[in-house]
């Protein structure tokens, strides 16, 4: 048995910055509300027609990660792509990355676990590497939310939060099993599936033709729905539980954490976790202020920026934790 470790990180966000004031021009919202309730100052939105998609953003992040890992694209043995906003209903973006990067015909897997998608994807990559089946795995989290949001006052409880972007990591074999990814922890609670969801079009629900036929101006089923307060309350509990689970599994204490990179859902959630575990500002990385909530992309974007800023050093205990739609949640404990 081996461990896996992250040897390359990259991120890409579209150039177009959308401030809270920009949003207040198209819906009844304001900078003070958004900053106070979420911590978000601005986010990035792909401009329609610019050519960026969930896949192309993922590819751009992946190219940086591959270069920083010092490997060739043909060294990649497997691709895992996490997103809730794929270019096509099918096939998923994994194969599009294989095509666009010109990688030989390796396996490509799509993960649909929303905000915890990257944590799930890392866990999958880790297992393949641990068993020796694959050596180098490309893991991508990428989202293009902005084209599918209700940008009117009706949708403001959701639309102001989400942003576009991508992050990627190269995981490789680590022979020293005291280093690298020490453990991953995954959970779900499907009884709350609809509390944070986008239910149409869906084969088991209403298909595109049904939506067109109904032509109902009050139809909100093809926009994301979130029961914000309920999600928030569950998030703070599950984040805490799954961090404790990971620490206990590795006989670590909160004081051993050098850096916690939480999914960037809401700055207040991160601050709650920080307080609960009595972590200093240096021990928790947040960038939701700049990018909003980029779902499966949020952890790899944040981890990349933390690494670029020198906040992730060899020997550090780095904890990734996420919670989101499903509900699904999880954590990754890393000895860098
Ligand atoms: O990433 C996946 C997991 N997601 C999360 O963890 C998100 C969890 N939830 C949250 O982050 C928060 O619940 C939100 C940021 C979504 C909302 O914050 P909140 O403090 O829970 O606000 P609320 O939904 O209870 O709404 C409070 C008020 C309402 O007005 P009334 O009924 O009190 O008059 C809303 O209509 O704020 C109003 N409101 C807004 N006002 C200005 C909702 N959205 C907006 C807005 N601008 N964008």
Coordinates of C-alpha atoms and ligand atoms in Angstrom, one line a residue:
X1 CA 0.0 0.0 0.0
X2 CA 1.0 3.5 -0.8
X3 CA -0.2 7.0 0.2
X4 CA -1.0 9.7 -2.3
X5 CA 0.2 13.3 -2.2
X6 CA -0.6 16.5 -4.1
X7 CA 2.4 17.6 -6.2
X8 CA 0.8 20.3 -8.4
X9 CA -2.0 22.8 -8.0
X10 CA -3.5 25.3 -10.4
X11 CA -6.6 27.5 -10.7
X12 CA -8.3 29.7 -13.3
X13 CA -11.1 32.2 -12.9
X14 CA -12.7 34.3 -15.6
X15 CA -11.5 37.9 -15.9
X16 CA -15.0 39.4 -15.6
X17 CA -15.4 40.7 -12.0
X18 CA -19.0 41.2 -10.8
X19 CA -19.2 43.4 -7.7
X20 CA -22.1 43.5 -5.2
X21 CA -22.9 46.9 -6.6
X22 CA -23.1 45.4 -10.1
X23 CA -25.7 42.9 -8.8
X24 CA -27.7 45.7 -7.1
X25 CA -28.3 47.1 -10.6
X26 CA -30.2 44.0 -11.7
X27 CA -31.9 42.9 -8.5
X28 CA -33.0 44.3 -5.1
X29 CA -29.9 43.7 -3.1
X30 CA -27.0 45.7 -1.8
X31 CA -23.4 45.5 -0.9
X32 CA -24.0 45.8 2.9
X33 CA -26.4 42.8 3.0
X34 CA -24.2 40.6 0.9
X35 CA -21.0 41.4 2.8
X36 CA -22.7 41.1 6.2
X37 CA -24.5 37.8 5.5
X38 CA -21.8 36.1 3.3
X39 CA -18.5 38.0 3.4
X40 CA -18.6 38.2 -0.4
X41 CA -17.3 41.4 -2.0
X42 CA -17.1 40.2 -5.7
X43 CA -17.2 37.1 -7.8
X44 CA -16.2 36.2 -11.4
X45 CA -18.8 35.5 -14.1
X46 CA -18.0 34.0 -17.5
X47 CA -19.2 36.5 -20.2
X48 CA -21.5 34.7 -22.6
X49 CA -19.7 34.1 -25.9
X50 CA -16.2 34.4 -24.4
X51 CA -15.7 30.7 -25.0
X52 CA -15.1 29.7 -21.3
X53 CA -17.0 26.7 -20.1
X54 CA -16.8 24.4 -17.1
X55 CA -14.5 22.2 -19.2
X56 CA -12.2 24.9 -20.6
X57 CA -11.8 26.5 -17.2
X58 CA -10.9 23.1 -15.8
X59 CA -8.4 22.5 -18.6
X60 CA -6.7 25.9 -18.0
X61 CA -6.4 25.0 -14.2
X62 CA -5.2 21.5 -15.1
X63 CA -2.4 22.8 -17.4
X64 CA -1.0 24.9 -14.6
X65 CA -1.2 22.0 -12.1
X66 CA 0.5 19.6 -14.6
X67 CA 3.3 22.1 -15.2
X68 CA 3.9 22.7 -11.5
X69 CA 3.8 19.0 -10.8
X70 CA 6.7 18.6 -13.3
X71 CA 5.0 15.8 -15.2
X72 CA 3.9 15.3 -18.8
X73 CA 0.2 15.1 -19.6
X74 CA 1.0 11.5 -20.8
X75 CA 2.0 10.6 -17.3
X76 CA -1.6 11.0 -16.2
X77 CA -3.2 7.7 -15.5
X78 CA -6.7 8.8 -14.6
X79 CA -8.9 11.9 -14.6
X80 CA -11.6 12.8 -12.0
X81 CA -13.8 15.8 -12.7
X82 CA -16.1 17.2 -10.1
X83 CA -18.9 19.6 -11.1
X84 CA -22.6 20.4 -10.9
X85 CA -22.5 22.5 -14.0
X86 CA -21.3 20.3 -16.8
X87 CA -21.1 21.6 -20.4
X88 CA -23.4 18.9 -21.6
X89 CA -26.1 16.8 -19.9
X90 CA -24.0 13.9 -21.1
X91 CA -21.2 13.1 -21.6
X92 CA -19.6 14.6 -18.6
X93 CA -16.6 16.9 -18.7
X94 CA -14.0 14.2 -17.8
X95 CA -13.8 13.0 -21.4
X96 CA -13.7 16.5 -22.7
X97 CA -10.6 17.2 -20.6
X98 CA -9.1 14.0 -21.9
X99 CA -9.8 15.2 -25.5
X100 CA -8.8 18.9 -24.9
X101 CA -5.5 18.0 -23.1
X102 CA -4.7 15.4 -25.7
X103 CA -4.2 12.8 -23.0
X104 CA -4.0 9.1 -24.1
X105 CA -7.1 7.0 -23.6
X106 CA -7.0 6.9 -19.8
X107 CA -10.2 6.6 -17.7
X108 CA -12.2 9.7 -17.0
X109 CA -14.7 9.8 -14.2
X110 CA -17.3 12.5 -13.4
X111 CA -18.2 13.2 -9.8
X112 CA -21.6 14.8 -9.0
X113 CA -21.3 15.8 -5.3
X114 CA -21.7 19.6 -5.6
X115 CA -19.9 21.5 -2.9
X116 CA -18.1 18.4 -1.6
X117 CA -17.3 17.3 -5.1
X118 CA -13.6 18.0 -4.9
X119 CA -13.2 16.2 -1.5
X120 CA -15.0 13.2 -3.0
X121 CA -12.8 13.4 -6.1
X122 CA -9.6 13.5 -4.1
X123 CA -10.8 10.5 -2.0
X124 CA -11.4 8.5 -5.3
X125 CA -8.0 9.5 -6.6
X126 CA -6.4 8.6 -3.3
X127 CA -7.9 5.1 -3.3
X128 CA -6.7 4.3 -6.8
X129 CA -3.2 5.5 -5.9
X130 CA -3.1 3.7 -2.5
X131 CA -3.8 0.3 -4.1
X132 CA -1.1 0.9 -6.7
X133 CA -3.6 0.9 -9.6
X134 CA -2.7 4.4 -10.8
X135 CA 0.4 6.6 -10.1
X136 CA -0.7 10.1 -11.3
X137 CA -4.3 11.3 -11.1
X138 CA -5.6 14.6 -12.4
X139 CA -8.4 15.9 -10.2
X140 CA -10.4 18.9 -11.3
X141 CA -13.2 20.9 -9.7
X142 CA -14.8 23.5 -12.0
X143 CA -18.1 25.4 -12.1
X144 CA -19.9 27.8 -14.5
X145 CA -22.8 28.8 -12.3
X146 CA -23.6 32.3 -13.7
X147 CA -25.4 31.2 -16.8
X148 CA -27.9 29.2 -14.8
X149 CA -28.8 31.6 -12.0
X150 CA -32.0 33.6 -11.6
X151 CA -30.5 37.1 -11.8
X152 CA -33.7 38.8 -10.6
X153 CA -34.9 39.8 -7.1
X154 CA -36.7 36.4 -7.0
X155 CA -33.4 34.6 -7.1
X156 CA -31.3 36.9 -4.9
X157 CA -31.0 34.5 -2.0
X158 CA -28.9 32.2 -4.2
X159 CA -27.6 34.3 -7.1
X160 CA -25.5 36.7 -5.1
X161 CA -23.5 33.8 -3.6
X162 CA -22.3 31.7 -6.5
X163 CA -19.3 32.4 -8.8
X164 CA -17.5 30.8 -11.6
X165 CA -14.0 29.2 -11.7
X166 CA -11.9 26.1 -11.6
X167 CA -9.1 24.5 -9.6
X168 CA -7.0 21.4 -10.3
X169 CA -4.6 19.1 -8.5
X170 CA -2.2 16.4 -9.5
X171 CA -2.0 13.5 -7.0
X172 CA 0.8 11.1 -7.2
X173 CA 2.2 8.0 -5.4
X174 CA 3.9 8.6 -2.0
X175 CA 5.9 5.6 -0.7
X176 CA 6.2 7.0 2.8
X177 CA 2.8 6.2 4.3
X178 CA 3.3 8.7 7.1
X179 CA 3.1 11.5 4.5
X180 CA 0.6 12.8 2.0
X181 CA -3.1 12.1 2.2
X182 CA -3.5 10.4 5.6
X183 CA -7.3 9.8 5.4
X184 CA -10.5 10.9 3.7
X185 CA -14.0 10.9 5.2
X186 CA -17.2 11.0 3.2
X187 CA -20.9 11.3 4.2
X188 CA -24.3 11.8 2.8
X189 CA -27.9 12.4 4.1
X190 CA -30.2 12.2 1.1
X191 CA -33.3 13.0 3.1
X192 CA -32.4 16.7 2.6
X193 CA -31.8 16.4 -1.1
X194 CA -34.2 19.0 -2.2
X195 CA -33.1 21.6 0.4
X196 CA -30.3 22.7 -2.0
X197 CA -31.1 21.5 -5.4
X198 CA -31.8 22.2 -9.1
X199 CA -34.6 19.8 -9.9
X200 CA -35.3 20.4 -13.6
X201 CA -34.7 19.3 -16.2
X202 CA -34.5 15.8 -14.9
X203 CA -35.6 12.5 -16.4
X204 CA -37.5 11.5 -13.2
X205 CA -39.0 14.9 -13.0
X206 CA -39.8 17.5 -15.7
X207 CA -37.8 17.4 -18.9
X208 CA -36.9 20.4 -21.1
X209 CA -40.0 19.7 -23.3
X210 CA -42.3 19.8 -20.3
X211 CA -40.8 23.1 -19.2
X212 CA -41.2 24.6 -22.7
X213 CA -44.8 23.3 -23.0
X214 CA -45.9 24.7 -19.7
X215 CA -44.2 28.0 -20.5
X216 CA -45.0 29.1 -17.0
X217 CA -43.4 32.5 -16.1
X218 CA -43.5 31.5 -12.4
X219 CA -41.6 28.3 -13.0
X220 CA -38.5 28.3 -10.8
X221 CA -37.7 24.6 -11.1
X222 CA -34.8 25.2 -13.5
X223 CA -33.0 27.6 -11.1
X224 CA -31.1 26.5 -8.0
X225 CA -33.2 26.4 -4.9
X226 CA -31.6 26.8 -1.4
X227 CA -33.3 26.8 2.0
X228 CA -30.4 29.0 3.2
X229 CA -30.9 28.9 7.0
X230 CA -31.5 25.2 7.1
X231 CA -28.4 24.5 5.0
X232 CA -26.4 26.9 7.1
X233 CA -27.5 25.1 10.4
X234 CA -26.6 21.7 9.0
X235 CA -23.3 23.0 7.5
X236 CA -21.8 24.1 10.8
X237 CA -22.7 20.8 12.5
X238 CA -21.4 18.6 9.7
X239 CA -18.2 20.6 9.0
X240 CA -17.3 20.3 12.7
X241 CA -18.1 16.6 12.9
X242 CA -16.2 15.6 9.8
X243 CA -13.1 17.6 10.9
X244 CA -13.2 15.9 14.3
X245 CA -13.6 12.5 12.6
X246 CA -10.5 13.1 10.5
X247 CA -8.4 14.4 13.4
X248 CA -9.4 11.5 15.6
X249 CA -8.6 9.0 12.9
X250 CA -5.0 10.3 12.8
X251 CA -4.7 11.0 16.5
X252 CA -4.4 14.7 15.9
X253 CA -5.8 17.6 17.8
X254 CA -7.2 20.9 16.5
X255 CA -3.9 22.6 17.7
X256 CA -2.0 20.3 15.2
X257 CA -3.8 21.9 12.2
X258 CA -1.4 24.2 10.3
X259 CA -4.0 25.1 7.7
X260 CA -7.7 24.5 7.3
X261 CA -9.1 25.1 3.8
X262 CA -12.9 24.9 4.2
X263 CA -15.2 24.9 1.2
X264 CA -16.0 28.6 0.7
X265 CA -19.8 28.5 1.3
X266 CA -20.2 31.5 3.5
X267 CA -17.5 33.5 5.5
X268 CA -19.8 33.2 8.6
X269 CA -19.6 29.4 8.4
X270 CA -15.7 29.5 8.2
X271 CA -15.6 31.9 11.1
X272 CA -17.9 29.6 13.2
X273 CA -15.6 26.7 12.5
X274 CA -12.5 28.8 13.3
X275 CA -14.0 29.8 16.6
X276 CA -15.2 26.3 17.5
X277 CA -11.7 24.8 17.0
X278 CA -10.0 28.0 18.4
X279 CA -7.9 28.4 15.3
X280 CA -6.0 31.7 14.5
X281 CA -6.6 33.7 11.3
X282 CA -3.4 32.2 9.9
X283 CA -4.8 28.6 10.4
X284 CA -7.9 29.1 8.2
X285 CA -7.7 30.1 4.5
X286 CA -10.6 32.1 3.1
X287 CA -11.0 33.7 -0.3
X288 CA -14.8 33.8 -0.7
X289 CA -14.5 37.6 -0.6
X290 CA -13.1 37.5 -4.1
X291 CA -14.8 34.6 -5.7
X292 CA -18.0 33.8 -3.9
X293 CA -19.0 30.2 -3.6
X294 CA -17.6 28.2 -6.6
X295 CA -18.9 24.9 -5.3
X296 CA -16.6 22.0 -6.5
X297 CA -14.0 24.5 -7.5
X298 CA -13.8 26.4 -4.2
X299 CA -11.4 24.1 -2.3
X300 CA -8.9 23.6 -5.2
X301 CA -8.9 27.4 -5.9
X302 CA -8.4 28.2 -2.2
X303 CA -5.7 25.5 -1.8
X304 CA -3.9 26.8 -4.9
X305 CA -3.9 30.3 -3.6
X306 CA -2.8 29.2 -0.1
X307 CA 0.1 27.3 -1.7
X308 CA 1.0 30.2 -3.9
X309 CA 1.1 32.5 -0.8
X310 CA 3.5 30.1 0.9
X311 CA 0.9 29.0 3.4
X312 CA 1.3 25.3 2.7
X313 CA 4.8 23.9 3.7
X314 CA 6.3 20.5 3.8
X315 CA 5.3 18.7 7.0
X316 CA 2.2 20.9 7.6
X317 CA -1.1 19.3 8.6
X318 CA -3.6 20.6 6.1
X319 CA -7.3 19.8 6.5
X320 CA -9.8 20.1 3.7
X321 CA -13.5 20.1 4.6
X322 CA -16.7 20.6 2.7
X323 CA -20.5 20.4 3.0
X324 CA -23.2 21.0 0.4
X325 CA -26.1 19.8 -1.6
X326 CA -27.2 16.2 -1.2
X327 CA -26.5 16.8 1.7
X328 CA -23.0 15.5 1.3
X329 CA -19.9 16.4 3.3
X330 CA -16.4 15.2 3.8
X331 CA -12.9 15.9 4.9
X332 CA -9.3 15.2 3.8
X333 CA -6.4 15.1 6.3
X334 CA -3.0 15.7 4.7
X335 CA 0.5 15.7 6.0
X336 CA 2.1 17.9 3.3
Ligands
LIG1 O1 -22.2 25.8 -0.6 C1 -23.2 24.9 -0.2 C2 -23.7 25.1 1.1 N1 -24.3 26.4 1.2 C3 -24.3 27.1 2.3 O2 -23.8 26.6 3.2 C4 -25.1 28.3 2.4 C5 -25.8 28.4 3.7 N2 -26.7 29.5 3.9 C6 -26.3 30.8 3.8 O3 -25.1 31.1 3.6 C7 -27.3 31.9 4.2 O4 -28.4 31.3 4.7 C8 -27.6 32.8 3.1 C9 -26.4 33.7 2.8 C10 -28.0 32.1 1.8 C11 -28.8 33.7 3.5 O5 -28.5 34.4 4.7 P1 -29.5 34.5 5.9 O6 -28.9 35.3 6.9 O7 -29.8 33.0 6.2 O8 -30.7 35.2 5.2 P2 -32.2 34.7 5.0 O9 -32.3 33.8 3.9 O10 -32.8 34.3 6.3 O11 -32.9 36.1 4.6 C12 -33.0 37.2 5.5 C13 -33.6 38.4 4.7 C14 -34.9 38.0 4.0 O12 -35.8 39.1 4.1 P3 -37.0 39.2 5.2 O13 -37.8 38.0 5.0 O14 -36.3 39.1 6.6 O15 -37.6 40.5 5.0 C15 -34.5 37.8 2.6 O16 -35.6 38.1 1.7 O17 -32.8 38.8 3.7 C16 -33.5 38.9 2.5 N3 -32.5 38.6 1.4 C17 -31.8 39.5 0.8 N4 -31.7 40.8 0.9 C18 -30.8 41.5 0.1 C19 -32.2 37.3 0.9 N5 -31.3 37.5 -0.1 C20 -31.0 38.8 -0.2 C21 -30.1 39.6 -0.9 N6 -30.1 40.9 -0.8 N7 -29.3 39.0 -1.9

